[in-house]
Tab-separated table of C-alpha atoms in Angstrom:
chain	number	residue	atom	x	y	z
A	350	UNK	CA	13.432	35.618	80.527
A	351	UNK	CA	15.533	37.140	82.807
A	352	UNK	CA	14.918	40.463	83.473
A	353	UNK	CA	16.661	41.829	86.501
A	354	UNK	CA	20.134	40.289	87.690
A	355	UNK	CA	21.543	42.053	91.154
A	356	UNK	CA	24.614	40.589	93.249
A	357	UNK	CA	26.180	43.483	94.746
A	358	UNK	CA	27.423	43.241	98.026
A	359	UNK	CA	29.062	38.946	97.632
A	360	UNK	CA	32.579	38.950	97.683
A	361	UNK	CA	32.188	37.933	94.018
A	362	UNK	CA	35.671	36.971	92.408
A	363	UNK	CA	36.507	36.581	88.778
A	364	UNK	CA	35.768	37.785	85.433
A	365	UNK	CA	32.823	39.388	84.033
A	366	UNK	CA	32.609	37.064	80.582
A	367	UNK	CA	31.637	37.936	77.011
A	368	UNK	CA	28.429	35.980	77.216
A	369	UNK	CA	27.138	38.756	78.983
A	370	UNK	CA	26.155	39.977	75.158
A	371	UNK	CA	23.865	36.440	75.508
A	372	UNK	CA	21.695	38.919	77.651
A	373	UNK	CA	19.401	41.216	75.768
A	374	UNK	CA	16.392	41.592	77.948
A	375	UNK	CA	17.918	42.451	81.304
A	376	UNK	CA	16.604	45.269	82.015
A	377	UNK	CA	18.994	45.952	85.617
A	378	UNK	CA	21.952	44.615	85.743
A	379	UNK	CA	24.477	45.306	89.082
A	380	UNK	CA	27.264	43.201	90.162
A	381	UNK	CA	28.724	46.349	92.309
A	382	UNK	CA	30.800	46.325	95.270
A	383	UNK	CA	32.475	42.927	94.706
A	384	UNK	CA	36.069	42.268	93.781
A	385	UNK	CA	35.890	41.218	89.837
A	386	UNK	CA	38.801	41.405	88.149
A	387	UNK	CA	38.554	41.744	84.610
A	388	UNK	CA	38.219	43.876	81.359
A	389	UNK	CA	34.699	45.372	79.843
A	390	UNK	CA	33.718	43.178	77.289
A	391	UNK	CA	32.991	44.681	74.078
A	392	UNK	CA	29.261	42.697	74.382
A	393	UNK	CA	27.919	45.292	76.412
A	394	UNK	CA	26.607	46.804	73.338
A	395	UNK	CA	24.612	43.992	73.009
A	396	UNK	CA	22.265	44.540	76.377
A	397	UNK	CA	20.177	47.036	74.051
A	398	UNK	CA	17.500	46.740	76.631
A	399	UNK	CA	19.186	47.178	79.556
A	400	UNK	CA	18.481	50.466	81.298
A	401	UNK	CA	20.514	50.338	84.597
A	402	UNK	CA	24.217	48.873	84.492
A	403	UNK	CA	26.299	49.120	87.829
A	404	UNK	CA	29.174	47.719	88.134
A	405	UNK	CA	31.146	50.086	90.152
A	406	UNK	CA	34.097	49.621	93.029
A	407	UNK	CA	35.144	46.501	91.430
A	408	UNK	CA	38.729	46.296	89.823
A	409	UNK	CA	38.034	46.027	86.426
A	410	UNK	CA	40.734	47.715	84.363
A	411	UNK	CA	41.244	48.929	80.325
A	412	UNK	CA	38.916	51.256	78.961
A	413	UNK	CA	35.002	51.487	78.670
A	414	UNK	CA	34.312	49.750	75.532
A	415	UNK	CA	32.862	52.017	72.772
A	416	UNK	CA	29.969	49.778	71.825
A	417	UNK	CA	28.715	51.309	75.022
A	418	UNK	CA	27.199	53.655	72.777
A	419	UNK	CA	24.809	50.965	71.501
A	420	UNK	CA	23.293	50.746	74.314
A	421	UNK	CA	20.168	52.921	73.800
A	422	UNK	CA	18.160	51.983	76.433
A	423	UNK	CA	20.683	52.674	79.302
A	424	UNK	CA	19.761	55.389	82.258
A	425	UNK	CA	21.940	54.408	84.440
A	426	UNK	CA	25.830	53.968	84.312
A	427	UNK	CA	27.638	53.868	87.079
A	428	UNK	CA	31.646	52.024	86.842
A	429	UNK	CA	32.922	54.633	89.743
A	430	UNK	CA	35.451	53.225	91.859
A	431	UNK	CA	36.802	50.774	89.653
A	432	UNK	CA	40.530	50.648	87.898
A	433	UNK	CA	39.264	51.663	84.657
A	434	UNK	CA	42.091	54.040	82.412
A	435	UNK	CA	42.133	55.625	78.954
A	436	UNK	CA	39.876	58.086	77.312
A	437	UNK	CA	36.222	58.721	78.183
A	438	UNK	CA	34.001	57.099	75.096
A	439	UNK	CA	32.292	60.255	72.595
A	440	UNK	CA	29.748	57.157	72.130
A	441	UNK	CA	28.383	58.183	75.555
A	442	UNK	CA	26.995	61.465	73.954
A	443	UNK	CA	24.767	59.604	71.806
A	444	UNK	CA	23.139	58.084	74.804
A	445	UNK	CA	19.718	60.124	74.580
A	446	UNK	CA	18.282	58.477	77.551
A	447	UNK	CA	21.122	58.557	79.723
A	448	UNK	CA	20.168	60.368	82.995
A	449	UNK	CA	23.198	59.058	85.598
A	450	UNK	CA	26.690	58.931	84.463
A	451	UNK	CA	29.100	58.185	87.200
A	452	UNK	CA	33.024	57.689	86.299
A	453	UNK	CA	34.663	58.795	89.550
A	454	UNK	CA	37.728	57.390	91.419
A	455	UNK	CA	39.126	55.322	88.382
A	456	UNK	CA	42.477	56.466	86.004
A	457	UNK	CA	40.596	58.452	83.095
A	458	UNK	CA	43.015	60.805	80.874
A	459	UNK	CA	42.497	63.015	77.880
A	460	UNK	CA	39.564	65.490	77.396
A	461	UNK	CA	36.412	65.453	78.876
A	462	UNK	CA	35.217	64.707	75.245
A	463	UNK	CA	32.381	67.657	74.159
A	464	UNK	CA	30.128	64.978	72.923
A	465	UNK	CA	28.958	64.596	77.003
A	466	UNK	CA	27.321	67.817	76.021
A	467	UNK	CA	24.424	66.051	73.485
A	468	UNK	CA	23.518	63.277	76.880
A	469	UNK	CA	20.818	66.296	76.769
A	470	UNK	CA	18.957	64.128	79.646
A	471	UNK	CA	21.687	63.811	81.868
A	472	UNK	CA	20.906	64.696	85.620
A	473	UNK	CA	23.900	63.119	87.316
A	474	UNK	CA	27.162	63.876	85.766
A	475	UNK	CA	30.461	62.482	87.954
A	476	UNK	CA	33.902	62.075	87.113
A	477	UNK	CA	35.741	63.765	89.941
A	478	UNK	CA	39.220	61.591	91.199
A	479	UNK	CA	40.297	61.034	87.487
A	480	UNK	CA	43.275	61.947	85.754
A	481	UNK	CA	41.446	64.095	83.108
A	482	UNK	CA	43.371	67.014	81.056
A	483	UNK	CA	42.698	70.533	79.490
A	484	UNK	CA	39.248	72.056	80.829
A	485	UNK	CA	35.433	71.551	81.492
A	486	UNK	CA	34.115	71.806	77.850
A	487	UNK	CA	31.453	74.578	76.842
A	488	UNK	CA	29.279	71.933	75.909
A	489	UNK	CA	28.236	70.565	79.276
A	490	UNK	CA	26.034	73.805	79.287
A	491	UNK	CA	23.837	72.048	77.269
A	492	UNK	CA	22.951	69.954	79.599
A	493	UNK	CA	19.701	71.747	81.665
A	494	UNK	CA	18.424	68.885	83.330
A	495	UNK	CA	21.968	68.745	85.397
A	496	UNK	CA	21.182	68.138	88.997
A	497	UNK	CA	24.473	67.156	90.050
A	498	UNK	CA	27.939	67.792	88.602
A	499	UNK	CA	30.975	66.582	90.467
A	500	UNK	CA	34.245	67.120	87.808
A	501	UNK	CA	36.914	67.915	90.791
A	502	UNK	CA	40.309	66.413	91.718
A	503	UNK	CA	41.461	65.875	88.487
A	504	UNK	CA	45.008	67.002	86.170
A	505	UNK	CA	42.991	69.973	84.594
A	506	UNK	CA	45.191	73.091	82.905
A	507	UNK	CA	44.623	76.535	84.589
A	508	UNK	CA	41.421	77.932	83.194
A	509	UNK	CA	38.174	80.379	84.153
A	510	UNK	CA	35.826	79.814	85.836
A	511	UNK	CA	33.105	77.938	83.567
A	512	UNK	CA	30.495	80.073	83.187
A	513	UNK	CA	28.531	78.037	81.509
A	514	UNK	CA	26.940	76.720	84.905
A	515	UNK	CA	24.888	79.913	85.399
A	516	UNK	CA	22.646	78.298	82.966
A	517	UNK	CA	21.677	75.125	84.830
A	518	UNK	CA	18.857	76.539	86.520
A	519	UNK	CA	18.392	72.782	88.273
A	520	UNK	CA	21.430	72.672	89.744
A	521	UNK	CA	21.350	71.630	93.393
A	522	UNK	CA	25.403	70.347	93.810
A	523	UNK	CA	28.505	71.864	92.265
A	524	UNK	CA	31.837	70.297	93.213
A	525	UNK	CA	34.823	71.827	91.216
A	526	UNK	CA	37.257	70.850	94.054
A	527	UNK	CA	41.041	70.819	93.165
A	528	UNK	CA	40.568	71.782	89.555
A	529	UNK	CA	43.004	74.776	88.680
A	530	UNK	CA	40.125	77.386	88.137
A	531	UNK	CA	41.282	81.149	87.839
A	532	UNK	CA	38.581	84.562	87.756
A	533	UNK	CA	35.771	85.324	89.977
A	534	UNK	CA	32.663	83.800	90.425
A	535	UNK	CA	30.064	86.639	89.152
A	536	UNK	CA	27.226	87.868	90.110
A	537	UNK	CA	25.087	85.514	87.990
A	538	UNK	CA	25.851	82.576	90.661
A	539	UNK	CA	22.225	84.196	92.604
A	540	UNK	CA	20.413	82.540	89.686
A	541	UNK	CA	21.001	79.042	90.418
A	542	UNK	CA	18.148	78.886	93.016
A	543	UNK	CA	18.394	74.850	93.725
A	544	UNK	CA	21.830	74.736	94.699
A	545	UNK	CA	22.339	72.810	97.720
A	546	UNK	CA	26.163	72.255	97.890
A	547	UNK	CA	28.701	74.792	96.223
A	548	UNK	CA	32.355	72.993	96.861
A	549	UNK	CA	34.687	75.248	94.770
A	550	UNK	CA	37.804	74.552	97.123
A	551	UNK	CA	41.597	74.422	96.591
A	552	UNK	CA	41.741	76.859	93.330
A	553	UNK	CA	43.392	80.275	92.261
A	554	UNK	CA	39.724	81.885	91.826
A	555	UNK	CA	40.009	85.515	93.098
A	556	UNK	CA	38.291	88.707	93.589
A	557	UNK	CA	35.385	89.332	96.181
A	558	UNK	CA	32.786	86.784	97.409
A	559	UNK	CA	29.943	88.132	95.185
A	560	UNK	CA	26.925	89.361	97.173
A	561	UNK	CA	24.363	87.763	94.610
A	562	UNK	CA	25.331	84.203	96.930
A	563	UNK	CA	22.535	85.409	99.445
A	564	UNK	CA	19.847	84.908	96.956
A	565	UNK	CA	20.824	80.974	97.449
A	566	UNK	CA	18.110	79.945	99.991
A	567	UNK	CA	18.218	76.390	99.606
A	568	UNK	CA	22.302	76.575	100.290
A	569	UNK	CA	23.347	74.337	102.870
A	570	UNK	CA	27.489	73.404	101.917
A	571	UNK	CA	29.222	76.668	101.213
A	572	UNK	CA	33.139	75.802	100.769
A	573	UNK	CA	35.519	78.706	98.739
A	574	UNK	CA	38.448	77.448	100.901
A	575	UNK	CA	41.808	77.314	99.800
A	576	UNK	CA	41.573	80.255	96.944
A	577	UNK	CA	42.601	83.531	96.496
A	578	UNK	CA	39.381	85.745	97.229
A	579	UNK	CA	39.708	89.496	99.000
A	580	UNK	CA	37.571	91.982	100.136
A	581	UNK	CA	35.297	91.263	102.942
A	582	UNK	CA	32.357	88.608	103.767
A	583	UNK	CA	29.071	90.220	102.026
A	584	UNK	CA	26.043	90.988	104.501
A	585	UNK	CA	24.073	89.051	102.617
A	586	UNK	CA	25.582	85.672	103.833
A	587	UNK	CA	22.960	86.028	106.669
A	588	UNK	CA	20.614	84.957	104.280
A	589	UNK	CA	21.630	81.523	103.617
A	590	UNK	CA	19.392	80.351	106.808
A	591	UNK	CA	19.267	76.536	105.850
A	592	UNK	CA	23.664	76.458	105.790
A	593	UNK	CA	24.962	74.069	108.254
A	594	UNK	CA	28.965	74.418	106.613
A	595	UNK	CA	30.697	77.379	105.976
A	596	UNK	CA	34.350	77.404	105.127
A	597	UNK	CA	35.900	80.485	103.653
A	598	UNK	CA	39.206	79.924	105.217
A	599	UNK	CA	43.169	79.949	103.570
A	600	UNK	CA	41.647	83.254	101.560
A	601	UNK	CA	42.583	86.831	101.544
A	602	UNK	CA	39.338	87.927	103.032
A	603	UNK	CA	39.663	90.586	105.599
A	604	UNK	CA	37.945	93.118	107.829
A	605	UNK	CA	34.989	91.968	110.460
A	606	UNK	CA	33.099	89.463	109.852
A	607	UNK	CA	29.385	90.230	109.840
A	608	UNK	CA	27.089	90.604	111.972
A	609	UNK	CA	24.163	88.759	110.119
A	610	UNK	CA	26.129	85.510	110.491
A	611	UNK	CA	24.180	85.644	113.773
A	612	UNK	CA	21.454	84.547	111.468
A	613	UNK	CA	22.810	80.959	110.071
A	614	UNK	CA	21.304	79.572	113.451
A	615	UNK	CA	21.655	75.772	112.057
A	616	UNK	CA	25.179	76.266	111.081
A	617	UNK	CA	27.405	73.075	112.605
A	618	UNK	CA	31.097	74.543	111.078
A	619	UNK	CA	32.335	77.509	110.691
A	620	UNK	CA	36.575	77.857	109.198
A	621	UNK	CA	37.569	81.297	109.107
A	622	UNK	CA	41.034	80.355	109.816
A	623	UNK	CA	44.321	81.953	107.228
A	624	UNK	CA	42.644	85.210	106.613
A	625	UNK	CA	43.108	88.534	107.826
A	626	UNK	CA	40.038	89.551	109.657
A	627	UNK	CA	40.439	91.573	112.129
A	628	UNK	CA	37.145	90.902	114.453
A	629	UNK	CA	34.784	88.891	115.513
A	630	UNK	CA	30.734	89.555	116.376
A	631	UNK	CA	29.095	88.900	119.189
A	632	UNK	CA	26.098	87.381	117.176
A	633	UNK	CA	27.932	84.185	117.247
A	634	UNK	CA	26.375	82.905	120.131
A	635	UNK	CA	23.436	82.874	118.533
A	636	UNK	CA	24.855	79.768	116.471
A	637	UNK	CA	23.916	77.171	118.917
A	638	UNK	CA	24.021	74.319	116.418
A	639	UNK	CA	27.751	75.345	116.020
A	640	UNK	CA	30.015	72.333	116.297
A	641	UNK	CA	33.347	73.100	115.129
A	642	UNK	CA	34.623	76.699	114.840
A	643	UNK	CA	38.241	77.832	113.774
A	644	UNK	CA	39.321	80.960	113.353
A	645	UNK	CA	43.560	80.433	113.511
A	646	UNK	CA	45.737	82.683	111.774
A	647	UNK	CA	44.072	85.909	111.262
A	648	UNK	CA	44.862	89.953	112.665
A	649	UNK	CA	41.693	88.909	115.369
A	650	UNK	CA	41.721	91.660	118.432
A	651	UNK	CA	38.626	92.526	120.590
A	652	UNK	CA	37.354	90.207	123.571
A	653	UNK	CA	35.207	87.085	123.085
A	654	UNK	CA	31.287	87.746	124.017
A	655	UNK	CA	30.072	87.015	127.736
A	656	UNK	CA	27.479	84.641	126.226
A	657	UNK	CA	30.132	82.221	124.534
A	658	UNK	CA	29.102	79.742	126.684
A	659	UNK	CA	25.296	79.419	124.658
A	660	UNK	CA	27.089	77.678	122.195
A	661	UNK	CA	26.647	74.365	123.715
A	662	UNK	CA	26.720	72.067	120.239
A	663	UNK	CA	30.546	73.598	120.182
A	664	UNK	CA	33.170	70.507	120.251
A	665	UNK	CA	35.845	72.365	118.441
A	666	UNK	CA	37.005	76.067	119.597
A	667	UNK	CA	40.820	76.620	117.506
A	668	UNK	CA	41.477	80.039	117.106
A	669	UNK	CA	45.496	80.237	117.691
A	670	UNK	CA	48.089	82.730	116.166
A	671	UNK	CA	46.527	85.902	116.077
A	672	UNK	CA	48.808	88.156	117.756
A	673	UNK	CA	51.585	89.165	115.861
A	674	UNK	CA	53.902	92.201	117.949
A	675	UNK	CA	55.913	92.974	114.729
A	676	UNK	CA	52.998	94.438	113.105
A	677	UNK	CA	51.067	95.545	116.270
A	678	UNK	CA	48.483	92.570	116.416
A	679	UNK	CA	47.051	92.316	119.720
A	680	UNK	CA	45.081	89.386	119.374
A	681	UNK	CA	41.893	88.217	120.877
A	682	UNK	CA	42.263	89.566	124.468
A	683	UNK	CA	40.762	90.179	127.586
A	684	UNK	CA	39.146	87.561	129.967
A	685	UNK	CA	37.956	83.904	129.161
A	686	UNK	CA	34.262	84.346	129.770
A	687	UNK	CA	33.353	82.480	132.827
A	688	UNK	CA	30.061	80.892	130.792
A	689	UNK	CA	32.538	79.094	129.080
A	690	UNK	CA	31.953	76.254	131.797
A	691	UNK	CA	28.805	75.639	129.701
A	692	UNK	CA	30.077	73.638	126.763
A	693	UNK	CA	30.167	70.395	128.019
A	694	UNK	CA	30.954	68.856	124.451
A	695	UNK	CA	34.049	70.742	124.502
A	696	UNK	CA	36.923	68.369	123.121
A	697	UNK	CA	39.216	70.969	121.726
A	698	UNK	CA	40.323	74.698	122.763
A	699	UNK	CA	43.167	75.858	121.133
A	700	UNK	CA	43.780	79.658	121.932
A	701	UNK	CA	47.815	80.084	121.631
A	702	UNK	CA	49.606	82.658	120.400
A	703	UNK	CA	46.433	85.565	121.426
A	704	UNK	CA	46.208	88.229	123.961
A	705	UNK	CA	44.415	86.878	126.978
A	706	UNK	CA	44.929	87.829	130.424
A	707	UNK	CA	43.384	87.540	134.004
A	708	UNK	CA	42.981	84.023	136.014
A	709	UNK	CA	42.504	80.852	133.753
A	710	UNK	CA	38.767	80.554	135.070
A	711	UNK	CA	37.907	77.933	137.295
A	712	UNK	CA	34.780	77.104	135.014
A	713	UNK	CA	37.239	75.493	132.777
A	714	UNK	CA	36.923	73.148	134.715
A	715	UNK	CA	33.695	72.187	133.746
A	716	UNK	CA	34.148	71.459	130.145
A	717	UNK	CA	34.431	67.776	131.241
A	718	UNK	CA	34.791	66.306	127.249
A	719	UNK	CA	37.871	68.269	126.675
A	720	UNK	CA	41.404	66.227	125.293
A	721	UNK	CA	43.513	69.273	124.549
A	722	UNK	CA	43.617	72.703	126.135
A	723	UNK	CA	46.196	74.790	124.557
A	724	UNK	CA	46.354	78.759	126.309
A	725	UNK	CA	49.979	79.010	125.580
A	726	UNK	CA	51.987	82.609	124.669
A	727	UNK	CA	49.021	84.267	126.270
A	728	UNK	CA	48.944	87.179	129.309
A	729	UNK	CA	47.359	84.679	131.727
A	730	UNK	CA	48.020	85.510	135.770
A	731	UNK	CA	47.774	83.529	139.132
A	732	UNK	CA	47.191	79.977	140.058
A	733	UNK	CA	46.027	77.413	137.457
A	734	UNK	CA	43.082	76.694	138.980
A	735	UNK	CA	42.532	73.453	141.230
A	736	UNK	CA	39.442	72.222	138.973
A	737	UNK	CA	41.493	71.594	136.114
A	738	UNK	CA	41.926	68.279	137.882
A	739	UNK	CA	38.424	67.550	136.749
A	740	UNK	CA	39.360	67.463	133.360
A	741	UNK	CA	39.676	63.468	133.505
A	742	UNK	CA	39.471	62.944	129.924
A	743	UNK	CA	42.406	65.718	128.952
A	744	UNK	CA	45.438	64.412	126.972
A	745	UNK	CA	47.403	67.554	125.907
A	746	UNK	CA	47.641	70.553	127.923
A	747	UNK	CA	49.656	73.445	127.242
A	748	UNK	CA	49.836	76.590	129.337
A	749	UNK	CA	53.708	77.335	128.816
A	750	UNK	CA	54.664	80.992	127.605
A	751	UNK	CA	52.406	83.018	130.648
A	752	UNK	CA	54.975	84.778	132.785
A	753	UNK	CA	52.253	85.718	135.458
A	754	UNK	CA	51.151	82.347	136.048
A	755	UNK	CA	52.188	81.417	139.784
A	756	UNK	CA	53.459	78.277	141.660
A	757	UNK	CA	52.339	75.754	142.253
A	758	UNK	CA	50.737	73.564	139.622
A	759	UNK	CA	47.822	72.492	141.616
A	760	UNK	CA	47.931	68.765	143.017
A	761	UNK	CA	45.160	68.048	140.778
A	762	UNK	CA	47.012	68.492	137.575
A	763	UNK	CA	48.785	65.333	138.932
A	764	UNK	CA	45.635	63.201	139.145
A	765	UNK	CA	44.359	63.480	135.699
A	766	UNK	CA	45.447	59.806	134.329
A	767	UNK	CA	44.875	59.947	130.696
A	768	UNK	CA	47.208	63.044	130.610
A	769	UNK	CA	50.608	62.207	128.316
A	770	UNK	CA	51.494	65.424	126.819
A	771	UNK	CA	51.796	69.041	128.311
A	772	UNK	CA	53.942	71.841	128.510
A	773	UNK	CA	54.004	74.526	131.394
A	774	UNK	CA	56.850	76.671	132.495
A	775	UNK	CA	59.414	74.845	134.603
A	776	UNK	CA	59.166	77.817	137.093
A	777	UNK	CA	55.935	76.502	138.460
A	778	UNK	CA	56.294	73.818	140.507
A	779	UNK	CA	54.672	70.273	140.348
A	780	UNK	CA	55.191	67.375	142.217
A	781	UNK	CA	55.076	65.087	139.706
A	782	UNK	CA	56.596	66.772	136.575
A	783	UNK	CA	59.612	65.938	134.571
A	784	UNK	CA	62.588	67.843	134.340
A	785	UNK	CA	61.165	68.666	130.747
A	786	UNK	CA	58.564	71.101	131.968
A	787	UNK	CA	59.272	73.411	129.467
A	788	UNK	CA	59.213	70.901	125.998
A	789	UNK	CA	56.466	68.574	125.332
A	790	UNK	CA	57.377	65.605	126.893
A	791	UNK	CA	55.360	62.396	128.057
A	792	UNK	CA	54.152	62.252	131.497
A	793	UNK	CA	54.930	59.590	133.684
A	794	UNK	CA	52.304	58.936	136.447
């Protein structure tokens, strides 16, 4: 007898048919990633033997059949990525050997139905990019095997925090993106010692970033963007030495950031940006896996460290809009550090809207992988220098708003061929400028 049937991956058309019921003694059965087209049949509750069915990003529609609850044997359910609509089955509770359960990226409504919480060997629990209602049931807290629970990005009502995940003491990913979540995370979220991944963006949760989240060694995806938290970054966020992603931007958070973030030495992105902090260390060139690193929008003053130029991973620099005269905001200021030649994986450098000054340093000139170089509304003086010419892979540059800049443009600027959009001030002179100088405006070479 047949015991294992697998034709992912075939361009498959069609139906899947009743006589699937005709199957009892497959075992693994997986007809993912094909483009059926069809309704579950009821007769899945006839595979009583089978222990793996996958039939996910397929375009079946209707509802999961309840017989699915007759399937004792099953481990493994995965219809993710499918067109599937309606209620989640209670007959999935009664599946006591069920350890993967992914639903995600089809049209579920209605509660997340409580019975989920008597899978007791569930270790996999998905069913983010629904349409699911009301609010993570208690009951999932009965589920201490979880590993993984992804519930985000789905019509929830505004509710707490669930507390019930402090008691999942195997918990190595929580995703609760996008899913209307008010309070604080407490104090208990040091206890969950596996986590891996916390993803808690785009909610109302507020309060201060408890410092209980530097107990979480094995953290490496730390993202409270897009919420409401205040105070200032704990110390204790140095601790998190295995975190390569840290996004705590579009907060209230405010004050300096710390200087143990020195410590996160395989960190690859860093958002900071929407805040109001106020300063930045100099331990941040010691984050030489650093990749991308935005810091826009915040009440940032004080002068970037000589040593920027160790951070040699960076691709990304955007730190714009952080002088504000109204309220007395300076910006970041000072000198571009000459080491800033160094990056040669520099594609970005957005610094508008800050309080630079002195010569635009020749070492720019160096950074031979940037596209856009933005140093508008800044203090910058004298000539742009001639070895911004040797920027031959720059698209956008932007130096407009920097009275003491003097003429002329340097006849280098007009050499750089892959160059179509730039704004400088039209009282510098360029031989081969528009009559736009002042507006973005596509150069003509």
């Amino acid at each position: 007898e047949m015991t294992y049937f697998d034709v992912g991956f075939n361009d498959l058309t069609g139906t899947l048919a009743p006589e699937i019921g005709n199957l009892p003694s497959i075992v693994r059965f997986v007809i993912a990633n094909n483009n059926l087209d069809s309704e579950i049949p009821t007769q899945i509750g006839l595979m009583q033997g089978t222990t793996t069915f996958d039939i996910a990003n397929n375009d079946f529609k209707g509802t999961i059949p309840s017989e699915v609850g007759n399937m004792k044997s099953l481990v493994a359910l995965f219809v993710n990525g499918c067109a599937l609509s309606g209620r989640i089955p209670t007959e999935l509770g009664s599946l006591a050997n069920l350890e993967n359960l992914w639903l995600s990226g089809n049209g579920f409504t209605g509660l997340i139905p409580e019975e989920l919480g008597n899978a007791a060997a569930l270790i996999e629990l998905i069913f983010e990019d629904n349409a699911l209602q009301g609010a993570l049931p208690d009951s999932l807290g009965n589920l201490k095997s979880l590993a993984l629970l992804r519930a985000g990005d789905n019509n929830y009502d505004f509710s707490p925090f669930p507390d019930f995940v402090y008691g999942m003491p195997r918990l190595t990913e929580l995703n609760l993106v996008n899913s209307q979540l008010t309070g604080a995370i407490t104090d208990e979220i040091g206890g969950l010692l596996d986590l891996v991944t916390l993803r808690v963006s785009e909610n109302a949760l507020n309060n201060t970033i408890p410092s209980e989240i530097g107990a979480l060694a094995k953290l490496q995806v730390l993202r409270i963007d897009d919420n409401r938290f205040s105070g200032e970054v704990p110390e204790e966020i140095g601790q998190l030495d295995s975190l390569t992603e840290l996004r705590v931007n579009l907060n209230q958070l405010e004050g300096a950031l710390p200087a143990q973030i020195g410590n996160l030495v395989l960190l690859e992105r860093l958002s900071m940006g929407g805040n109001f902090f106020e300063s930045l260390p100099d331990s941040i060139t010691q984050l030489v896996n650093l990749e991308i690193f935005t810091c826009e929008d915040n009440f940032l003053q004080g002068n970037l460290p000589a040593d920027f130029g160790n951070l040699k991973a960076l691709q990304v620099f955007s730190c714009p809009i952080n002088h504000f005269e109204s309220v007395g905001q300076k910006g970041i200021g000072g000198a571009i550090p000459a080491s800033i030649g160094n990056l040669k994986n520099l594609r970005i450098l957005s610094l508008y809207q800050n309080g630079f000054d002195g010569n635009i340093p020749a070492e720019l000139g160096d950074c031979e992988s940037l596209t856009l170089l933005d140093l508008e509304n800044n203090n910058f003086n004298g000539v742009v220098p001639e070895k911004i010419g040797n920027l031959q892979n720059l698209q956008t540059l932007r130096l407009g708003g920097n009275a003491g800049l003097q003429s002329p443009l340097p006849e280098s600027f007009c050499g750089i061929s892959t160059l179509g959009t730039y704004r400088v001030s039209c009282e510098l002179a360029c031989s081969c400028c528009t009559e736009d100088c002042g507006a973005r405006t596509v150069l003509e070479l």
